[in-house]
CSV table of C-alpha atoms and ligand atoms in Angstrom, one decimal:
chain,number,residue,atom,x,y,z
X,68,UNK,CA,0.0,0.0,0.0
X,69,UNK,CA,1.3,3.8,-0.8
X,70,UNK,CA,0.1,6.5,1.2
X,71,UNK,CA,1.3,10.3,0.4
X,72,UNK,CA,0.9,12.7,2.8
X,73,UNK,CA,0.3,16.7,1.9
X,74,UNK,CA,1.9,18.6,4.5
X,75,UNK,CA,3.8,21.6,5.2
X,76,UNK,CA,6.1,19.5,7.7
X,77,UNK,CA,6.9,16.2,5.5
X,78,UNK,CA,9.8,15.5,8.2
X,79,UNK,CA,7.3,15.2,10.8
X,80,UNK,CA,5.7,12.3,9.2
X,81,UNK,CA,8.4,10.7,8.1
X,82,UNK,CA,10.1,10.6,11.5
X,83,UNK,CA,6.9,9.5,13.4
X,84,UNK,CA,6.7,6.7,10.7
X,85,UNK,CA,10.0,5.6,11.8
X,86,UNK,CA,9.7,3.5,15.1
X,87,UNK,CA,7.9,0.4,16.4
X,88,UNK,CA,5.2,-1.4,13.8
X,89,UNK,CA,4.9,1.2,11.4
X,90,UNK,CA,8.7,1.2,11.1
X,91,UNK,CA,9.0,-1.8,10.4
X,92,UNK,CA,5.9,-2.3,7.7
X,93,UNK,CA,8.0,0.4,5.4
X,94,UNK,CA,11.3,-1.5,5.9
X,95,UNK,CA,9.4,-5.1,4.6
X,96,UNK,CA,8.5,-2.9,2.1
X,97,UNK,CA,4.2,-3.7,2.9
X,98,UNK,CA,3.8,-0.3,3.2
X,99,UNK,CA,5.1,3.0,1.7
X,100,UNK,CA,4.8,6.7,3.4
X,101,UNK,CA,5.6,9.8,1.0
X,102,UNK,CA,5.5,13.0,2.2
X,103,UNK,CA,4.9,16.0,-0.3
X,104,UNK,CA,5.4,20.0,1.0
X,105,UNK,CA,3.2,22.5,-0.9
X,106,UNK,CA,5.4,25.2,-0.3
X,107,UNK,CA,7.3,23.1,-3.2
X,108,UNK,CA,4.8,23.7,-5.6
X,109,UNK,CA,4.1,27.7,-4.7
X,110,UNK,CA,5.0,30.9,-6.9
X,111,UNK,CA,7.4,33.5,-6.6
X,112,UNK,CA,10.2,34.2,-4.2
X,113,UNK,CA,8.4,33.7,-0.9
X,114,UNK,CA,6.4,30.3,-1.8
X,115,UNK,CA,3.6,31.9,-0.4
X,116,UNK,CA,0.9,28.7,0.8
X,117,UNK,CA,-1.5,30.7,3.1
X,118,UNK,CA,-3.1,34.4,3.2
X,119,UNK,CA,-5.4,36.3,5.0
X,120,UNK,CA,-9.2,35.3,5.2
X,121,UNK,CA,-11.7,36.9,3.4
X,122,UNK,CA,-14.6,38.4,5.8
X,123,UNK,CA,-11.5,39.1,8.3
X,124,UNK,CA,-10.8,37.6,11.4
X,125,UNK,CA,-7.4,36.3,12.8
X,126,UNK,CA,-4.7,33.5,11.1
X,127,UNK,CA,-4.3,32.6,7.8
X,128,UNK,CA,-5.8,30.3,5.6
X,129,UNK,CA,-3.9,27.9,3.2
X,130,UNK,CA,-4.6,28.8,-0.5
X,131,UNK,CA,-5.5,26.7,-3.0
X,132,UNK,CA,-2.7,26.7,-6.1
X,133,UNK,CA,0.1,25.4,-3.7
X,134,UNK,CA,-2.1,22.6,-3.0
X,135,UNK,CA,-3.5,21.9,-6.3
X,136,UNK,CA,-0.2,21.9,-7.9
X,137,UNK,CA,0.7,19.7,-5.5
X,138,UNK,CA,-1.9,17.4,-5.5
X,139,UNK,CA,-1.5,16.9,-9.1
X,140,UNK,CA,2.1,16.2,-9.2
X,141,UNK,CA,1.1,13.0,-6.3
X,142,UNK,CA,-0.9,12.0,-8.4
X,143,UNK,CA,0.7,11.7,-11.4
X,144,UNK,CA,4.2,9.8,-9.0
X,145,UNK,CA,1.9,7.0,-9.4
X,146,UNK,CA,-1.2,5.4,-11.5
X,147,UNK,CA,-3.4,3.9,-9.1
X,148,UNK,CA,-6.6,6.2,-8.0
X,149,UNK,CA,-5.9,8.0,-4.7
X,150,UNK,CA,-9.0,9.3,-2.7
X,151,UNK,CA,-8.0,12.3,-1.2
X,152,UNK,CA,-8.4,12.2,2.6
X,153,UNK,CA,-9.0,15.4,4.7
X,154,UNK,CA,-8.2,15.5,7.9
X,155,UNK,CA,-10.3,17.9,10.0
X,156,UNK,CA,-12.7,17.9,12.9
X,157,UNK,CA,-15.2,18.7,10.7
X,158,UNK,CA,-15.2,14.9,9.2
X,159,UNK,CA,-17.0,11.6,10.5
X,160,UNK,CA,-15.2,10.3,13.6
X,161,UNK,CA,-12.3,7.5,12.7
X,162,UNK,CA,-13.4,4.0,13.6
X,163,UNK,CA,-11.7,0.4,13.6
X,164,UNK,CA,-14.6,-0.6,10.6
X,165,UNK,CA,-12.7,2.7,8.6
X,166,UNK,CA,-9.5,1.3,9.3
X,167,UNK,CA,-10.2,-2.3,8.0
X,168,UNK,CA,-11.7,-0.1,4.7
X,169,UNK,CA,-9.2,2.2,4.0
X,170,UNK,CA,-6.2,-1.0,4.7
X,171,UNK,CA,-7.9,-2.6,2.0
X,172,UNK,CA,-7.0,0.3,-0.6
X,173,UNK,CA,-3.6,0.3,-3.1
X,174,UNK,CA,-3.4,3.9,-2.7
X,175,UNK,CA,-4.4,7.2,-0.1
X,176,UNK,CA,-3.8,10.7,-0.2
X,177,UNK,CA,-4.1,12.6,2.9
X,178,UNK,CA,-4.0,16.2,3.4
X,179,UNK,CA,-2.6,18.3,6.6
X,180,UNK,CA,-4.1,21.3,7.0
X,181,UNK,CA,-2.3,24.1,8.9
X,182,UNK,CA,-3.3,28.0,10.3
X,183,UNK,CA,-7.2,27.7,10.4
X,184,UNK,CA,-7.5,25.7,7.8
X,185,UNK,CA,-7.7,25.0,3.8
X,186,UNK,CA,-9.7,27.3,0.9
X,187,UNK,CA,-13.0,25.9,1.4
X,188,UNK,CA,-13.4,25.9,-2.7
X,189,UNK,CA,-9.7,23.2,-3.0
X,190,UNK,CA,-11.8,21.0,-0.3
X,191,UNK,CA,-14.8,20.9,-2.5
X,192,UNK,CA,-13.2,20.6,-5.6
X,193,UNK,CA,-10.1,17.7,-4.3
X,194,UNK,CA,-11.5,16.2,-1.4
X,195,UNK,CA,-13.0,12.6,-1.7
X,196,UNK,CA,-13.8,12.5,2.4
X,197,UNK,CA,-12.9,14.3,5.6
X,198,UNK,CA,-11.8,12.0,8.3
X,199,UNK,CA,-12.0,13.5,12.2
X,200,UNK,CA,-10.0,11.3,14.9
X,201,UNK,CA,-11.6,13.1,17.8
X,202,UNK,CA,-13.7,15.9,18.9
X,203,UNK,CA,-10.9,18.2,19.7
X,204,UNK,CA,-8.5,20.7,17.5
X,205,UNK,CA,-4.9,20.5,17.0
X,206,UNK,CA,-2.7,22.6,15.4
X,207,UNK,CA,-2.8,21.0,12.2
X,208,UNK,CA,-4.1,17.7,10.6
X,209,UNK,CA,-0.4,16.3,10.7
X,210,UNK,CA,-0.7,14.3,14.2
X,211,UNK,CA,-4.2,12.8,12.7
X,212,UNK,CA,-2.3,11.7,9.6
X,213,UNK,CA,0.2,10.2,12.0
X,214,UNK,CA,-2.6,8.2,13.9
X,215,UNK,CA,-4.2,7.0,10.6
X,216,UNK,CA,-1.4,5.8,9.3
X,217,UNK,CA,-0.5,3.7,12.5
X,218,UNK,CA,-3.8,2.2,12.5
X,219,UNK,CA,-3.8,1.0,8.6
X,220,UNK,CA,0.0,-0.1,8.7
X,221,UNK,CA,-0.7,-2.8,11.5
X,222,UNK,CA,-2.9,-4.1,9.6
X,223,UNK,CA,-1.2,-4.5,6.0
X,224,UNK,CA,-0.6,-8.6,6.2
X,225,UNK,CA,2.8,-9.5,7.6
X,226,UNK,CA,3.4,-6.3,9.6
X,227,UNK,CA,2.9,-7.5,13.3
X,228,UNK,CA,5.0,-10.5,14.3
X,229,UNK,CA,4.5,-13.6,15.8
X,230,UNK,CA,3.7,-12.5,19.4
X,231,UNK,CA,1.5,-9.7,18.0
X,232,UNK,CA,-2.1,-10.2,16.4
X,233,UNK,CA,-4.6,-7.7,15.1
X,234,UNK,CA,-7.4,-10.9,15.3
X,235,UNK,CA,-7.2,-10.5,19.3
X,236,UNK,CA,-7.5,-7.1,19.5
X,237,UNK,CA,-9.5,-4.0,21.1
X,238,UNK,CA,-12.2,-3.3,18.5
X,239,UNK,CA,-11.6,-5.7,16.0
X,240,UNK,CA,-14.8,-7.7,17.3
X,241,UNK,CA,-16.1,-3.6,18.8
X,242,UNK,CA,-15.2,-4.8,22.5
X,243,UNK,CA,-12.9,-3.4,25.0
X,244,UNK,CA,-9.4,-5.6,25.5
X,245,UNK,CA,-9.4,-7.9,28.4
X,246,UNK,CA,-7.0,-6.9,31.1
X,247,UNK,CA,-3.2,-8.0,30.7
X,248,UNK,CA,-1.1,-9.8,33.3
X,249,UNK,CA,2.9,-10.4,33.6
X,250,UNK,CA,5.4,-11.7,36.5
X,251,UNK,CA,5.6,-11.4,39.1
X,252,UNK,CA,3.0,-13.2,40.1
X,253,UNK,CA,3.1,-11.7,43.5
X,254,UNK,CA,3.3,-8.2,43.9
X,255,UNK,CA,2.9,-5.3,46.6
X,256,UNK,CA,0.1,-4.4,44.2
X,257,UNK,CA,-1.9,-7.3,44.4
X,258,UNK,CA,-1.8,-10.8,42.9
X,259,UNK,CA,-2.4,-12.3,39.1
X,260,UNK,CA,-5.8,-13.8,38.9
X,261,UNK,CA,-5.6,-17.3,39.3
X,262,UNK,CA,-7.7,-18.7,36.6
X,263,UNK,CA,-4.5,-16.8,34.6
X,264,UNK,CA,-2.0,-19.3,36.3
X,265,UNK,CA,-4.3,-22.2,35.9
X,266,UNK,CA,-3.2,-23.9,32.7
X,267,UNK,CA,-6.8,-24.4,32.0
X,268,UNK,CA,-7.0,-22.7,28.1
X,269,UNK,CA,-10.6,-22.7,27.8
X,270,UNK,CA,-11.7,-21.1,31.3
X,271,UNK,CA,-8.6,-18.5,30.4
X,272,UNK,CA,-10.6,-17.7,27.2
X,273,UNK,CA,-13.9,-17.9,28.8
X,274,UNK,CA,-12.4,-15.2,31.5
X,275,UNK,CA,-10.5,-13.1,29.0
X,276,UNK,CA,-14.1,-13.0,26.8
X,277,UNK,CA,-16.0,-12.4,30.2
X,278,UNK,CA,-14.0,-9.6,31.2
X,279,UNK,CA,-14.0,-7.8,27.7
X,280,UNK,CA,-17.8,-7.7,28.0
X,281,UNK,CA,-17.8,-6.7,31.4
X,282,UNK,CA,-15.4,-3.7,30.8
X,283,UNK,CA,-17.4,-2.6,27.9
X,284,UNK,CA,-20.5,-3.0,29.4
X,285,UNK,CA,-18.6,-0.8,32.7
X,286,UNK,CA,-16.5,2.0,30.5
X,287,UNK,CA,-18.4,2.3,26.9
X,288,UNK,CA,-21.6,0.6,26.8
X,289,UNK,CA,-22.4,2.2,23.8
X,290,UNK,CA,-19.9,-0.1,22.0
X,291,UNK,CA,-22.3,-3.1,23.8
X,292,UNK,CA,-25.6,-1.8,21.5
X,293,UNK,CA,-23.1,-2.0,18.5
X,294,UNK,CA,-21.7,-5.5,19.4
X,295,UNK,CA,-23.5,-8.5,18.2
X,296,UNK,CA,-23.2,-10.8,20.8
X,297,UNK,CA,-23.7,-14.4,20.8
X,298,UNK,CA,-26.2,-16.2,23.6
X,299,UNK,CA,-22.6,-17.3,25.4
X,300,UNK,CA,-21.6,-13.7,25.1
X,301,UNK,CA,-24.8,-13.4,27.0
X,302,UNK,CA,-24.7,-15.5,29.6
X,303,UNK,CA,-20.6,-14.5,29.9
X,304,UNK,CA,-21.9,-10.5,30.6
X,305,UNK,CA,-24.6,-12.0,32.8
X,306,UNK,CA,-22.3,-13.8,35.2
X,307,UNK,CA,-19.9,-10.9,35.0
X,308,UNK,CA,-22.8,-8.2,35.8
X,309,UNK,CA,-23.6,-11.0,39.3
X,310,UNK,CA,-19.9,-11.1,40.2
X,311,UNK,CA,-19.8,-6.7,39.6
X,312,UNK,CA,-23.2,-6.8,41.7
X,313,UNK,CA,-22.0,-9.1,44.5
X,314,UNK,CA,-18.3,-7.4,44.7
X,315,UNK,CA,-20.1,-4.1,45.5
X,316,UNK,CA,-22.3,-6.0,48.4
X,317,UNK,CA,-19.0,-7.5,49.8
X,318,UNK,CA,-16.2,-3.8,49.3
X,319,UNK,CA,-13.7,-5.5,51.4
X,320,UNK,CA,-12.7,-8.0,48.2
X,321,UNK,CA,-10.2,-6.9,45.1
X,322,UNK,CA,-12.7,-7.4,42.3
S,231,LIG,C1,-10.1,25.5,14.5
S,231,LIG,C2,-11.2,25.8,15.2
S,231,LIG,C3,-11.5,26.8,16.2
S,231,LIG,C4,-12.7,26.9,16.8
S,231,LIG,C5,-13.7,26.0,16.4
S,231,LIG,C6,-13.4,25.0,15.4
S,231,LIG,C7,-12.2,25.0,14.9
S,231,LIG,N1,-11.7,24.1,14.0
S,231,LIG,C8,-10.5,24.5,13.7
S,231,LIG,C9,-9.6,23.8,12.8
S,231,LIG,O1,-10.1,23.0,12.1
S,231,LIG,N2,-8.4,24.2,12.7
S,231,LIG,C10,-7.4,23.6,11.8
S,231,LIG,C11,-6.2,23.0,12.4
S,231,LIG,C12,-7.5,23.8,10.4
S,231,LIG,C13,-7.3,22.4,9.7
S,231,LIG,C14,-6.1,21.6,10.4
S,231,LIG,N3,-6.2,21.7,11.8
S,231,LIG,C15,-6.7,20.7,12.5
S,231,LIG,C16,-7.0,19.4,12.1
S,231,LIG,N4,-6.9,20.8,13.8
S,231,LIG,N5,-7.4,19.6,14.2
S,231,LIG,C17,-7.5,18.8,13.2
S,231,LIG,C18,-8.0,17.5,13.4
S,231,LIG,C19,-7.9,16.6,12.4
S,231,LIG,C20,-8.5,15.3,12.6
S,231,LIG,N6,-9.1,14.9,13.7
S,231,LIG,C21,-9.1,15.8,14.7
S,231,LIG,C22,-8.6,17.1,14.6
């Protein structure tokens, strides 16, 4: 997969694409980041991307020939179609379901805004879909880019090891992840449960499944109306709603 990225800091993405999963998807070669400036593609001695809104008001607003020109040149670096992705707060919110979508493309462009944001005419006129990653603003679309990218490139086949799977994951079935356990076993901070230690695969997996249902039904149930859930998922939530109920009846255990 190729993603370019439209940014006025190109270095930013390319050294947060650097480390950990995503790292190591680009060096397999599952996975390739470009990052393309505007300012490369603007007029006249000062490369001027941004100027002053019409209407008034403060900050600047990026203009649309820098990005154009620029737009066109990533495109043409490449013949597969590119959507162009916008990210801005403005956009649906980022899910998992998104992220299985867009991992399935050959090709993404996204776009960074910066200042207050981009020519409202170059969004209309270049922008396939605006992607938000949370209600909140940044400085500019760059970190968002970041977090997409992450999110796809663990996904392309072959990027997580051994020891790591996307299957087993938070979301990927719209649950919360199970809590996680190492050694010691015995701690100042309290002991590992001991169905954990118990060798007994199937109860682990019927605790680990229990305990996802039981944390999303505690921290998001609105991810619970979304989840299908099977009559043993069910029952699990059941037994783990009892066991919530009985621990609040009885304060002096460590459930
Ligand atoms: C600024 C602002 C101020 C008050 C009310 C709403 C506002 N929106 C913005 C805004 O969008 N500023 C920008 C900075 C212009 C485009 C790039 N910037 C940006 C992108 N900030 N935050 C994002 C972003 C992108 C994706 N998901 C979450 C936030």
């Amino acid at each position: 997969m190729r993603i370019d990225v439209v940014t006025l800091f190109p270095d930013y993405i390319r050294y947060c694409a650097g480390f950990g999963v995503v790292g190591r998807a680009l060096e397999r070669g599952l996975l390739a980041v470009h990052g393309w400036n505007p300012r490369d593609y603007a007029e006249g001695n000062y490369r001027r991307v941004d100027d002053r809104p019409f209407g008034g008001g403060p900050g600047m607003v990026m203009m649309i020939d820098p990005l154009r020109t620029c737009l066109q040149a990533v495109r043409a670096a490449d013949p597969a179609p590119a959507p162009v992705i916008y990210l801005s707060p403005q956009g649906p919110r980022l899910t998992q379901r998104k992220v299985r979508e867009l991992a399935g493309r050959e090709r993404l462009i996204l776009l960074c805004g910066r200042y207050e944001g981009v020519d409202e005419r170059l969004i209309q006129a270049e922008v396939d879909e605006e992607l938000s990653i949370g209600d909140y603003v940044l400085s500019g679309g760059e970190p968002a880019a970041v977090v997409v990218i992450d999110a796809i490139a663990r996904l392309q086949e072959g990027a997580l090891g051994d020891a790591e799977s996307a299957v087993q994951d938070s979301f990927e079935d719209g649950l919360l992840d199970c809590p996680h356990y190492t050694r010691p076993v015995e701690h100042a901070l309290g002991r590992v449960p001991e169905v954990l230690l118990s060798g007994n695969h199937a109860e682990i997996a019927r605790w680990r499944r229990m305990e996802a249902l039981g944390r999303t039904w505690l921290r998001r149930p609105d991810l619970l109306d979304e989840a299908r859930l099977s009559p043993a998922d069910r029952a699990l939530l059941e037994a783990f709603r009892r066991q919530y109920a009985a621990a609040l009846e009885e304060p002096d255990g460590d459930a």
